Amino acid sequence: MPAIVLVGAQWGDEGKGKATDLMGTDVDYVVKFNGGNNAGHTVVIEGEDGTREKYALHLLPSGILTPTVTPVIGNGVVVDLEVLFQELDGLEARGVDTSKLVVSANAHVIAPYNRTLDKVTERFLGKRKIGTTGRGIGPTYADKMNRVGIRVQDLFDEGILRQKVEAALGFKNQVLVKIYNTRAVDVDLVVEELLGYAERLRPMVADSALVLEEALNAGQNVLLEAGQATLLDVDHGTYPFVTSSSATAGGACTGSGIPPTRVSRVIAILKAYTTRVGEGPFPTELFDDDGETLRKTGAEYGTTTGRPRRCGWMDTVIGRYATRVNGVTDFVITKLDVLTGFEKVPVCVAYEVDGVRHDEMPVSQSDFHHAKPVYEMLDGWWEDISGCREFDELPAAAQAYVLRVEELIGARVSAIGVGPGRHEIIQRHPLLDA
Ligand code: GDP
Ligand code: IMO
Ligand code: MG
């Protein structure tokens, strides 16, 4: 069976966790291939009696909530081991079986000094800060590229681990003391902390690329789940206001070891409006009551940091860009229910930059910063749509909204979210090949 990639189309928090969960028992493996505990996925599961259980996942792939799924932390992920065990303990305490988790031996570890460096670097940047989650993501990927990173496999060889920590801290301690004016980090303490995780971690560690290759050869379905999203991708996003990993479909291959020839579908999750956490340009951002309404109705507060998310209208220039960069075959539009109750729903179809119309993402960062949205005004609707399960049950204006967006983004909309719950979805086309 082929591999399927699932990515975010905008700036994150589109509902990737819910979409992964939706595929439930149809997939056998769910692989997180990039990022770390900067991600925050909320999955809401309805009980038979109408109760709702909410799970907030950061480091673990959302597939962990489905008992038949083997969750995998791929080589492209950066792992905070303290957070990993906290999250596993939290799920176990709620009765979720986490025993099948596989962690790549090649995944990098977020060392404690990189959390410190993330925070002090942001402080040092002042007005020019990125607005990171402060989880040590950027410095850990920088170490990886700089070839001074610590990998999961290093925890099983104390001599090697010590050498690597010493090598990393030789330079970093100079920076911490001489530039940032903070205290040096003690090598022994870091080594001791990391070794403390080794025994519990050992049974989970594997050559995950080989595990996945064998699964695919055995006809199993593998879902590669992105953290973050297209515009937060370090290459294709709104650099420098991005995360430090490859969150687009290409990253799914390097971050898991699955070759591109095995990927048959790319599913992108697109929120019916746009949100962003942290700094950086955002052409359709709203600063008025409509923005506040979207934030309140959509509960747009970060799962990871609790920060209010910046909110704005749907931007189909971004949608088209996501289609192009990821090779999207299917879109899932989420949170259509949140748009209920507006007289008119504006959709951004192009930008205007200094009097010039741009139908595609401007090539220069300055142009994107100055981009003014060109809106098409679509009719709103007032009916509660959370109970709709078929496309033609939606009010005509909501149908027209989806169809117009579909036309503008250039790939089919296969499912539509109408509420946070697992079953609050309209399925138009199957997300998996039969
Ligand atoms: P992720 O990071 O892409 O997994 O998304 P988050 O979990 O950070 O944010 C998405 C939020 O929207 C979560 O709280 C979900 O429960 C919620 N959600 C997902 N789909 C829908 C939907 O169709 N309607 C509504 N109202 N909420 C949704
Ligand atoms: P999910 O997977 C939204 C943003 C941060 C910041 C920038 C860099 O839930 O969609 P980092 O800590 O990664 O170095 O921060 O990226 N960011 C996210 N925004 N959703 C996320 O993940 C994010 N992960 C990082 O707010 O602007
Ligand atoms: Mg999120």
Tab-separated table of C-alpha atoms and ligand atoms in Angstrom:
chain	number	residue	atom	x	y	z
A	1	MET	CA	0.000	0.000	0.000
A	2	PRO	CA	1.178	3.531	-0.633
A	3	ALA	CA	2.083	6.216	1.857
A	4	ILE	CA	-0.136	9.259	2.352
A	5	VAL	CA	1.104	12.667	3.422
A	6	LEU	CA	-0.979	15.067	5.516
A	7	VAL	CA	0.124	18.709	5.802
A	8	GLY	CA	-1.181	22.050	7.002
A	9	ALA	CA	-1.936	24.529	4.215
A	10	GLN	CA	-1.638	27.798	6.161
A	11	TRP	CA	0.255	28.834	9.330
A	12	GLY	CA	-0.681	25.834	11.466
A	13	ASP	CA	-3.585	24.836	13.700
A	14	GLU	CA	-5.782	23.940	10.737
A	15	GLY	CA	-7.034	20.780	12.462
A	16	LYS	CA	-4.403	18.278	11.319
A	17	GLY	CA	-4.867	16.291	14.532
A	18	LYS	CA	-8.566	15.869	13.936
A	19	ALA	CA	-8.028	14.912	10.278
A	20	THR	CA	-5.488	12.255	11.227
A	21	ASP	CA	-7.793	10.919	13.886
A	22	LEU	CA	-10.600	10.825	11.330
A	23	MET	CA	-8.725	8.225	9.289
A	24	GLY	CA	-8.680	6.091	12.429
A	25	THR	CA	-8.409	2.387	11.786
A	26	ASP	CA	-7.948	2.837	8.024
A	27	VAL	CA	-4.277	3.567	8.614
A	28	ASP	CA	-1.783	1.248	10.263
A	29	TYR	CA	1.079	3.659	10.958
A	30	VAL	CA	1.010	7.389	11.716
A	31	VAL	CA	4.408	9.025	11.445
A	32	LYS	CA	5.333	12.459	12.736
A	33	PHE	CA	8.092	13.569	10.398
A	34	ASN	CA	9.076	17.115	11.466
A	35	GLY	CA	8.993	19.554	14.346
A	36	GLY	CA	8.684	18.679	18.005
A	37	ASN	CA	6.625	19.835	20.946
A	38	ASN	CA	6.081	23.217	19.312
A	39	ALA	CA	3.046	21.525	17.728
A	40	GLY	CA	-0.299	21.344	19.490
A	41	HIS	CA	-3.022	19.095	18.182
A	42	THR	CA	-6.407	19.000	19.896
A	43	VAL	CA	-8.528	15.944	19.204
A	44	VAL	CA	-12.068	15.708	20.540
A	45	ILE	CA	-13.575	12.249	20.856
A	46	GLU	CA	-17.309	11.869	21.502
A	47	GLY	CA	-18.438	9.026	23.777
A	48	GLU	CA	-21.564	6.952	23.077
A	49	ASP	CA	-23.358	8.908	25.834
A	50	GLY	CA	-22.625	12.294	24.240
A	51	THR	CA	-19.677	13.136	26.496
A	52	ARG	CA	-16.637	14.714	24.869
A	53	GLU	CA	-13.060	13.806	25.733
A	54	LYS	CA	-10.424	16.319	24.711
A	55	TYR	CA	-6.817	15.303	24.098
A	56	ALA	CA	-3.994	17.798	23.554
A	57	LEU	CA	-0.964	16.236	21.862
A	58	HIS	CA	2.348	17.977	21.283
A	59	LEU	CA	5.086	15.529	20.494
A	60	LEU	CA	3.210	12.320	19.840
A	61	PRO	CA	1.547	11.668	16.475
A	62	SER	CA	-2.239	12.044	16.669
A	63	GLY	CA	-2.620	8.422	15.559
A	64	ILE	CA	-1.684	7.358	19.081
A	65	LEU	CA	-5.360	7.722	20.054
A	66	THR	CA	-6.359	4.882	17.715
A	67	PRO	CA	-5.561	1.508	19.333
A	68	THR	CA	-4.804	-0.256	16.039
A	69	VAL	CA	-2.317	2.394	14.864
A	70	THR	CA	1.433	2.164	15.418
A	71	PRO	CA	2.632	5.716	16.110
A	72	VAL	CA	6.127	6.618	14.897
A	73	ILE	CA	8.378	9.551	15.759
A	74	GLY	CA	10.450	9.860	12.589
A	75	ASN	CA	14.076	10.868	12.106
A	76	GLY	CA	13.039	14.410	11.094
A	77	VAL	CA	11.588	15.159	14.538
A	78	VAL	CA	13.356	16.860	17.445
A	79	VAL	CA	12.472	15.135	20.716
A	80	ASP	CA	12.259	16.679	24.170
A	81	LEU	CA	12.521	13.509	26.252
A	82	GLU	CA	10.996	15.013	29.377
A	83	VAL	CA	7.952	16.064	27.369
A	84	LEU	CA	7.803	12.688	25.627
A	85	PHE	CA	7.524	10.796	28.907
A	86	GLN	CA	5.111	13.326	30.419
A	87	GLU	CA	2.852	12.982	27.412
A	88	LEU	CA	3.035	9.185	27.470
A	89	ASP	CA	2.269	9.118	31.214
A	90	GLY	CA	-0.659	11.518	30.731
A	91	LEU	CA	-2.193	9.319	28.033
A	92	GLU	CA	-1.599	6.082	29.946
A	93	ALA	CA	-3.328	7.626	32.976
A	94	ARG	CA	-6.369	8.187	30.745
A	95	GLY	CA	-6.353	4.597	29.536
A	96	VAL	CA	-4.649	5.098	26.152
A	97	ASP	CA	-2.271	2.270	25.260
A	98	THR	CA	1.026	3.816	24.163
A	99	SER	CA	3.123	0.653	24.123
A	100	LYS	CA	3.453	0.509	20.335
A	101	LEU	CA	5.315	3.811	19.976
A	102	VAL	CA	8.406	3.642	17.759
A	103	VAL	CA	11.094	6.346	18.027
A	104	SER	CA	13.697	6.764	15.303
A	105	ALA	CA	17.285	6.179	16.435
A	106	ASN	CA	18.235	9.121	14.204
A	107	ALA	CA	15.794	11.669	15.628
A	108	HIS	CA	17.548	14.547	17.363
A	109	VAL	CA	17.164	15.280	21.061
A	110	ILE	CA	16.328	18.749	22.379
A	111	ALA	CA	19.079	19.248	24.937
A	112	PRO	CA	18.228	21.497	27.912
A	113	TYR	CA	20.704	24.186	26.755
A	114	ASN	CA	18.772	24.572	23.491
A	115	ARG	CA	15.591	25.457	25.363
A	116	THR	CA	17.595	28.116	27.183
A	117	LEU	CA	19.126	29.392	23.947
A	118	ASP	CA	15.726	29.609	22.227
A	119	LYS	CA	14.419	31.888	24.977
A	120	VAL	CA	17.485	34.101	25.361
A	121	THR	CA	17.857	34.506	21.598
A	122	GLU	CA	14.267	35.737	21.368
A	123	ARG	CA	14.878	38.174	24.189
A	124	PHE	CA	18.041	39.366	22.474
A	125	LEU	CA	16.182	39.933	19.186
A	126	GLY	CA	13.753	42.250	20.977
A	127	LYS	CA	11.411	43.889	18.450
A	128	ARG	CA	12.711	41.590	15.706
A	129	LYS	CA	11.794	38.390	17.567
A	130	ILE	CA	10.126	35.463	15.751
A	131	GLY	CA	7.646	34.715	18.515
A	132	THR	CA	8.821	31.101	18.893
A	133	THR	CA	7.204	28.632	21.233
A	134	GLY	CA	10.387	28.645	23.338
A	135	ARG	CA	10.715	24.873	23.165
A	136	GLY	CA	14.286	24.818	21.791
A	137	ILE	CA	13.222	23.868	18.271
A	138	GLY	CA	15.353	26.344	16.267
A	139	PRO	CA	18.638	25.815	18.164
A	140	THR	CA	18.217	22.011	17.992
A	141	TYR	CA	17.723	22.020	14.195
A	142	ALA	CA	20.627	24.459	13.913
A	143	ASP	CA	22.805	21.950	15.808
A	144	LYS	CA	21.620	19.177	13.499
A	145	MET	CA	22.629	21.119	10.390
A	146	ASN	CA	25.810	22.282	12.085
A	147	ARG	CA	26.620	18.638	12.881
A	148	VAL	CA	26.847	19.157	16.626
A	149	GLY	CA	23.440	17.663	17.470
A	150	ILE	CA	22.652	14.854	19.899
A	151	ARG	CA	20.690	11.951	18.435
A	152	VAL	CA	18.480	9.446	20.213
A	153	GLN	CA	21.029	6.676	19.550
A	154	ASP	CA	23.746	8.675	21.342
A	155	LEU	CA	21.997	8.067	24.656
A	156	PHE	CA	23.073	4.447	24.548
A	157	ASP	CA	26.800	5.152	24.460
A	158	GLU	CA	27.885	7.283	27.391
A	159	GLY	CA	31.350	8.007	25.962
A	160	ILE	CA	29.959	9.277	22.669
A	161	LEU	CA	27.223	11.251	24.425
A	162	ARG	CA	29.750	13.034	26.635
A	163	GLN	CA	31.976	13.851	23.646
A	164	LYS	CA	29.056	15.323	21.747
A	165	VAL	CA	27.737	17.373	24.652
A	166	GLU	CA	31.238	18.700	25.259
A	167	ALA	CA	31.614	19.602	21.588
A	168	ALA	CA	28.293	21.453	21.550
A	169	LEU	CA	28.853	23.262	24.828
A	170	GLY	CA	32.427	24.310	24.015
A	171	PHE	CA	30.997	26.949	21.697
A	172	LYS	CA	27.589	27.507	23.273
A	173	ASN	CA	28.964	28.259	26.717
A	174	GLN	CA	31.076	31.040	25.224
A	175	VAL	CA	27.945	32.487	23.654
A	176	LEU	CA	25.856	32.101	26.801
A	177	VAL	CA	28.449	33.746	29.024
A	178	LYS	CA	30.071	36.349	26.765
A	179	ILE	CA	27.165	37.441	24.588
A	180	TYR	CA	24.011	36.664	26.518
A	181	ASN	CA	25.550	37.291	29.921
A	182	THR	CA	24.046	34.147	31.467
A	183	ARG	CA	25.582	31.181	33.279
A	184	ALA	CA	27.580	28.433	31.544
A	185	VAL	CA	25.945	24.996	31.353
A	186	ASP	CA	27.638	22.077	33.103
A	187	VAL	CA	28.485	19.129	30.804
A	188	ASP	CA	28.062	16.544	33.572
A	189	LEU	CA	24.593	17.739	34.461
A	190	VAL	CA	23.425	17.548	30.836
A	191	VAL	CA	24.911	14.078	30.321
A	192	GLU	CA	23.345	12.874	33.569
A	193	GLU	CA	19.926	14.222	32.637
A	194	LEU	CA	19.972	12.645	29.179
A	195	LEU	CA	21.289	9.292	30.432
A	196	GLY	CA	18.434	9.270	32.931
A	197	TYR	CA	15.997	8.799	30.036
A	198	ALA	CA	17.933	6.061	28.237
A	199	GLU	CA	16.547	2.903	29.804
A	200	ARG	CA	12.907	3.857	29.448
A	201	LEU	CA	13.520	4.957	25.879
A	202	ARG	CA	15.501	1.914	24.758
A	203	PRO	CA	12.617	-0.463	23.888
A	204	MET	CA	10.938	2.202	21.710
A	205	VAL	CA	14.001	2.934	19.581
A	206	ALA	CA	14.289	1.417	16.123
A	207	ASP	CA	15.415	1.956	12.551
A	208	SER	CA	12.043	3.529	11.821
A	209	ALA	CA	12.700	3.909	8.074
A	210	LEU	CA	13.159	0.145	7.839
A	211	VAL	CA	10.063	-0.515	9.945
A	212	LEU	CA	8.035	1.676	7.555
A	213	GLU	CA	9.523	0.123	4.423
A	214	GLU	CA	8.510	-3.312	5.713
A	215	ALA	CA	5.031	-2.075	6.583
A	216	LEU	CA	4.546	-0.685	3.069
A	217	ASN	CA	5.826	-3.911	1.531
A	218	ALA	CA	3.312	-5.831	3.655
A	219	GLY	CA	0.478	-3.762	2.194
A	220	GLN	CA	-0.145	-1.544	5.201
A	221	ASN	CA	-1.238	2.099	5.102
A	222	VAL	CA	1.245	4.674	6.348
A	223	LEU	CA	0.162	8.228	7.097
A	224	LEU	CA	2.882	10.864	7.340
A	225	GLU	CA	1.570	13.649	9.551
A	226	ALA	CA	3.154	17.121	9.473
A	227	GLY	CA	3.545	19.415	12.412
A	228	GLN	CA	3.214	23.148	11.596
A	229	ALA	CA	2.322	24.028	8.019
A	230	THR	CA	3.267	25.234	4.543
A	231	LEU	CA	3.875	28.883	5.443
A	232	LEU	CA	5.901	27.901	8.512
A	233	ASP	CA	8.199	25.678	6.405
A	234	VAL	CA	11.825	26.800	6.629
A	235	ASP	CA	12.199	26.810	2.801
A	236	HIS	CA	8.723	27.600	1.507
A	237	GLY	CA	7.262	29.639	4.349
A	238	THR	CA	7.328	33.298	5.286
A	239	TYR	CA	11.004	33.226	6.248
A	240	PRO	CA	12.332	34.262	8.763
A	241	PHE	CA	8.927	34.036	10.502
A	242	VAL	CA	8.844	30.262	10.199
A	243	THR	CA	9.736	27.210	12.216
A	244	SER	CA	13.073	25.488	11.590
A	245	SER	CA	11.893	22.288	9.891
A	246	SER	CA	10.449	21.102	6.573
A	247	ALA	CA	6.710	21.036	7.153
A	248	THR	CA	5.723	20.610	3.488
A	249	ALA	CA	5.196	17.317	1.641
A	250	GLY	CA	8.853	16.994	0.606
A	251	GLY	CA	9.825	16.983	4.272
A	252	ALA	CA	7.695	13.887	4.771
A	253	CYS	CA	10.218	11.862	2.768
A	254	THR	CA	13.415	13.171	4.349
A	255	GLY	CA	11.808	13.167	7.791
A	256	SER	CA	10.691	9.535	7.617
A	257	GLY	CA	13.007	7.783	5.180
A	258	ILE	CA	10.103	6.881	2.882
A	259	PRO	CA	11.014	7.628	-0.757
A	260	PRO	CA	8.839	9.977	-2.875
A	261	THR	CA	7.925	7.141	-5.251
A	262	ARG	CA	5.887	5.512	-2.481
A	263	VAL	CA	3.682	8.530	-1.769
A	264	SER	CA	0.341	8.347	-3.569
A	265	ARG	CA	-1.631	11.191	-2.020
A	266	VAL	CA	-1.072	14.494	-0.335
A	267	ILE	CA	-3.891	15.731	1.857
A	268	ALA	CA	-3.769	19.367	2.960
A	269	ILE	CA	-5.798	20.737	5.831
A	270	LEU	CA	-7.177	24.213	5.198
A	271	LYS	CA	-9.078	26.161	7.834
A	272	ALA	CA	-12.143	27.974	6.440
A	273	TYR	CA	-10.458	31.194	7.606
A	274	THR	CA	-6.827	31.932	8.512
A	275	THR	CA	-4.937	32.061	11.807
A	276	ARG	CA	-1.370	32.657	12.812
A	277	VAL	CA	0.531	32.509	16.126
A	278	GLY	CA	3.737	34.473	16.582
A	279	GLU	CA	5.135	37.298	14.484
A	280	GLY	CA	5.247	37.801	10.715
A	281	PRO	CA	3.190	39.058	7.771
A	282	PHE	CA	-0.487	38.062	7.428
A	283	PRO	CA	-2.337	39.895	4.608
A	284	THR	CA	-5.934	39.010	5.568
A	285	GLU	CA	-5.471	39.627	9.301
A	286	LEU	CA	-8.456	41.320	10.973
A	287	PHE	CA	-8.145	43.846	13.767
A	288	ASP	CA	-11.893	44.483	14.119
A	289	ASP	CA	-14.939	42.807	15.659
A	290	ASP	CA	-15.028	40.166	12.923
A	291	GLY	CA	-11.530	39.049	13.942
A	292	GLU	CA	-12.636	38.870	17.569
A	293	THR	CA	-15.714	36.860	16.572
A	294	LEU	CA	-13.555	34.338	14.685
A	295	ARG	CA	-11.223	34.050	17.692
A	296	LYS	CA	-14.072	33.537	20.143
A	297	THR	CA	-16.239	31.239	18.030
A	298	GLY	CA	-13.266	29.242	16.754
A	299	ALA	CA	-11.611	29.092	20.221
A	300	GLU	CA	-8.434	30.382	18.619
A	301	TYR	CA	-6.002	30.208	21.498
A	302	GLY	CA	-2.758	28.241	21.108
A	303	THR	CA	-2.756	24.620	22.314
A	304	THR	CA	0.947	24.894	23.146
A	305	THR	CA	1.458	28.389	24.530
A	306	GLY	CA	-2.119	29.579	25.160
A	307	ARG	CA	-1.434	32.725	23.083
A	308	PRO	CA	-4.471	34.239	21.309
A	309	ARG	CA	-4.177	33.370	17.627
A	310	ARG	CA	-4.260	36.201	15.082
A	311	CYS	CA	-7.343	35.708	12.895
A	312	GLY	CA	-8.355	36.715	9.365
A	313	TRP	CA	-10.371	35.694	6.313
A	314	MET	CA	-9.636	32.812	3.950
A	315	ASP	CA	-6.692	33.527	1.677
A	316	THR	CA	-6.820	31.455	-1.509
A	317	VAL	CA	-3.493	32.808	-2.784
A	318	ILE	CA	-2.028	30.836	0.114
A	319	GLY	CA	-4.304	27.874	-0.685
A	320	ARG	CA	-3.082	27.811	-4.308
A	321	TYR	CA	0.497	28.097	-3.130
A	322	ALA	CA	-0.035	25.143	-0.768
A	323	THR	CA	-1.446	23.102	-3.649
A	324	ARG	CA	1.606	23.867	-5.758
A	325	VAL	CA	4.325	23.396	-3.139
A	326	ASN	CA	2.880	20.203	-1.687
A	327	GLY	CA	1.306	18.659	-4.792
A	328	VAL	CA	-2.003	18.492	-2.939
A	329	THR	CA	-4.446	15.858	-4.212
A	330	ASP	CA	-7.167	16.441	-1.591
A	331	PHE	CA	-8.100	19.256	0.744
A	332	VAL	CA	-9.936	18.958	4.037
A	333	ILE	CA	-11.592	22.285	4.878
A	334	THR	CA	-12.037	22.564	8.643
A	335	LYS	CA	-14.104	24.832	10.878
A	336	LEU	CA	-16.678	25.821	8.281
A	337	ASP	CA	-19.139	26.017	11.223
A	338	VAL	CA	-17.152	28.941	12.639
A	339	LEU	CA	-18.116	31.055	9.597
A	340	THR	CA	-21.821	30.718	10.386
A	341	GLY	CA	-23.519	34.024	11.161
A	342	PHE	CA	-21.687	36.521	8.948
A	343	GLU	CA	-23.701	38.644	6.508
A	344	LYS	CA	-20.902	38.415	3.930
A	345	VAL	CA	-17.835	36.181	3.949
A	346	PRO	CA	-14.864	37.776	2.182
A	347	VAL	CA	-12.418	35.462	0.388
A	348	CYS	CA	-9.020	36.794	-0.649
A	349	VAL	CA	-8.412	35.924	-4.311
A	350	ALA	CA	-5.280	37.980	-5.041
A	351	TYR	CA	-3.067	40.695	-3.549
A	352	GLU	CA	-2.367	44.227	-4.514
A	353	VAL	CA	1.175	45.437	-3.913
A	354	ASP	CA	1.887	49.102	-4.702
A	355	GLY	CA	-0.938	49.163	-7.220
A	356	VAL	CA	0.103	45.903	-8.942
A	357	ARG	CA	-2.112	42.811	-8.769
A	358	HIS	CA	-0.467	39.512	-7.719
A	359	ASP	CA	-2.381	36.287	-8.308
A	360	GLU	CA	0.454	34.190	-6.884
A	361	MET	CA	2.572	34.557	-3.736
A	362	PRO	CA	4.907	37.522	-4.299
A	363	VAL	CA	8.491	36.409	-4.703
A	364	SER	CA	9.927	39.025	-2.368
A	365	GLN	CA	9.410	39.166	1.364
A	366	SER	CA	8.903	42.957	1.269
A	367	ASP	CA	6.101	42.613	-1.284
A	368	PHE	CA	4.365	40.026	0.898
A	369	HIS	CA	4.670	42.371	3.875
A	370	HIS	CA	2.937	45.089	1.842
A	371	ALA	CA	0.339	42.825	0.209
A	372	LYS	CA	-3.245	44.125	0.473
A	373	PRO	CA	-5.927	41.474	-0.015
A	374	VAL	CA	-8.258	41.668	-3.020
A	375	TYR	CA	-11.550	40.289	-1.732
A	376	GLU	CA	-14.467	38.578	-3.389
A	377	MET	CA	-17.543	38.971	-1.171
A	378	LEU	CA	-19.516	35.745	-0.814
A	379	ASP	CA	-22.918	35.440	0.858
A	380	GLY	CA	-23.056	34.263	4.457
A	381	TRP	CA	-25.451	31.837	6.169
A	382	TRP	CA	-27.107	31.641	9.590
A	383	GLU	CA	-28.159	28.022	9.975
A	384	ASP	CA	-26.353	25.751	12.469
A	385	ILE	CA	-24.407	23.396	10.210
A	386	SER	CA	-22.797	21.216	12.889
A	387	GLY	CA	-25.333	18.451	12.301
A	388	CYS	CA	-24.788	18.272	8.518
A	389	ARG	CA	-23.187	15.060	7.300
A	390	GLU	CA	-23.839	15.356	3.550
A	391	PHE	CA	-22.709	18.201	1.329
A	392	ASP	CA	-26.215	18.933	0.073
A	393	GLU	CA	-27.483	19.349	3.647
A	394	LEU	CA	-25.400	22.528	3.911
A	395	PRO	CA	-27.175	25.843	3.268
A	396	ALA	CA	-26.780	26.961	-0.358
A	397	ALA	CA	-24.433	29.824	0.617
A	398	ALA	CA	-22.139	27.463	2.550
A	399	GLN	CA	-22.046	25.103	-0.428
A	400	ALA	CA	-21.240	28.017	-2.718
A	401	TYR	CA	-18.440	29.086	-0.359
A	402	VAL	CA	-16.791	25.641	-0.472
A	403	LEU	CA	-17.187	25.335	-4.253
A	404	ARG	CA	-15.701	28.774	-4.922
A	405	VAL	CA	-12.752	28.107	-2.597
A	406	GLU	CA	-12.239	24.726	-4.269
A	407	GLU	CA	-12.107	26.420	-7.653
A	408	LEU	CA	-9.616	29.029	-6.435
A	409	ILE	CA	-7.216	26.630	-4.675
A	410	GLY	CA	-7.077	24.204	-7.578
A	411	ALA	CA	-7.568	20.823	-5.893
A	412	ARG	CA	-10.675	18.991	-4.787
A	413	VAL	CA	-12.181	19.420	-1.339
A	414	SER	CA	-12.711	15.881	-0.087
A	415	ALA	CA	-13.962	16.551	3.425
A	416	ILE	CA	-15.404	19.464	5.395
A	417	GLY	CA	-15.251	19.903	9.163
A	418	VAL	CA	-18.410	21.256	10.780
A	419	GLY	CA	-17.435	20.856	14.449
A	420	PRO	CA	-14.537	19.732	16.640
A	421	GLY	CA	-15.830	16.205	17.263
A	422	ARG	CA	-14.516	13.130	15.491
A	423	HIS	CA	-17.828	12.625	13.671
A	424	GLU	CA	-18.556	16.263	12.826
A	425	ILE	CA	-17.425	15.973	9.242
A	426	ILE	CA	-18.856	15.869	5.736
A	427	GLN	CA	-17.071	13.360	3.548
A	428	ARG	CA	-17.236	14.051	-0.204
A	429	HIS	CA	-14.509	11.737	-1.490
A	430	PRO	CA	-12.581	8.976	0.313
A	431	LEU	CA	-9.252	10.152	1.726
A	432	LEU	CA	-7.640	6.771	1.217
A	433	ASP	CA	-7.441	4.621	-1.873
A	434	ALA	CA	-9.632	1.551	-1.635
B	1	GDP	P1	-3.539	21.214	14.401
B	1	GDP	O1	-2.354	21.822	15.080
B	1	GDP	O2	-3.534	21.424	12.924
B	1	GDP	O3	-3.740	19.763	14.769
B	1	GDP	O4	-4.810	22.016	14.935
B	1	GDP	P2	-5.133	22.465	16.459
B	1	GDP	O5	-5.576	21.269	17.212
B	1	GDP	O6	-4.027	23.279	17.013
B	1	GDP	O7	-6.328	23.485	16.197
B	1	GDP	C1	-7.494	23.088	15.595
B	1	GDP	C2	-8.666	23.252	16.587
B	1	GDP	O8	-9.869	23.253	15.869
B	1	GDP	C3	-8.782	22.129	17.602
B	1	GDP	O9	-9.195	22.687	18.818
B	1	GDP	C4	-9.860	21.219	17.033
B	1	GDP	O10	-10.597	20.521	18.024
B	1	GDP	C5	-10.743	22.228	16.337
B	1	GDP	N1	-11.418	21.742	15.126
B	1	GDP	C6	-10.949	20.926	14.156
B	1	GDP	N2	-11.850	20.807	13.157
B	1	GDP	C7	-12.904	21.575	13.507
B	1	GDP	C8	-14.152	21.902	12.873
B	1	GDP	O11	-14.449	21.472	11.760
B	1	GDP	N3	-14.975	22.768	13.545
B	1	GDP	C9	-14.661	23.292	14.761
B	1	GDP	N4	-15.502	24.126	15.346
B	1	GDP	N5	-13.502	23.005	15.385
B	1	GDP	C10	-12.641	22.166	14.760
B	2	IMO	P1	0.792	22.964	14.831
B	2	IMO	O1	1.436	21.643	14.485
B	2	IMO	C1	1.055	27.331	14.851
B	2	IMO	C2	5.080	29.072	15.104
B	2	IMO	C3	5.438	29.820	16.369
B	2	IMO	C4	6.389	30.851	15.795
B	2	IMO	C5	7.146	30.067	14.730
B	2	IMO	C6	8.496	29.543	15.186
B	2	IMO	O2	-0.012	22.930	16.077
B	2	IMO	O3	0.083	23.534	13.655
B	2	IMO	P2	9.206	27.560	16.814
B	2	IMO	O4	8.972	27.369	18.278
B	2	IMO	O5	8.689	26.456	15.958
B	2	IMO	O6	10.643	27.886	16.506
B	2	IMO	O7	8.366	28.905	16.438
B	2	IMO	O8	6.293	28.976	14.383
B	2	IMO	N1	4.600	27.679	15.327
B	2	IMO	C7	3.323	27.308	15.211
B	2	IMO	N2	2.206	28.025	14.941
B	2	IMO	N3	0.967	25.989	14.991
B	2	IMO	C8	2.079	25.242	15.228
B	2	IMO	O9	2.063	23.901	15.217
B	2	IMO	C9	3.326	25.905	15.385
B	2	IMO	N4	4.588	25.489	15.634
B	2	IMO	C10	5.353	26.594	15.587
B	2	IMO	O10	4.305	30.408	16.953
B	2	IMO	O11	5.674	31.867	15.133
B	3	MG	MG	-1.920	23.187	16.578
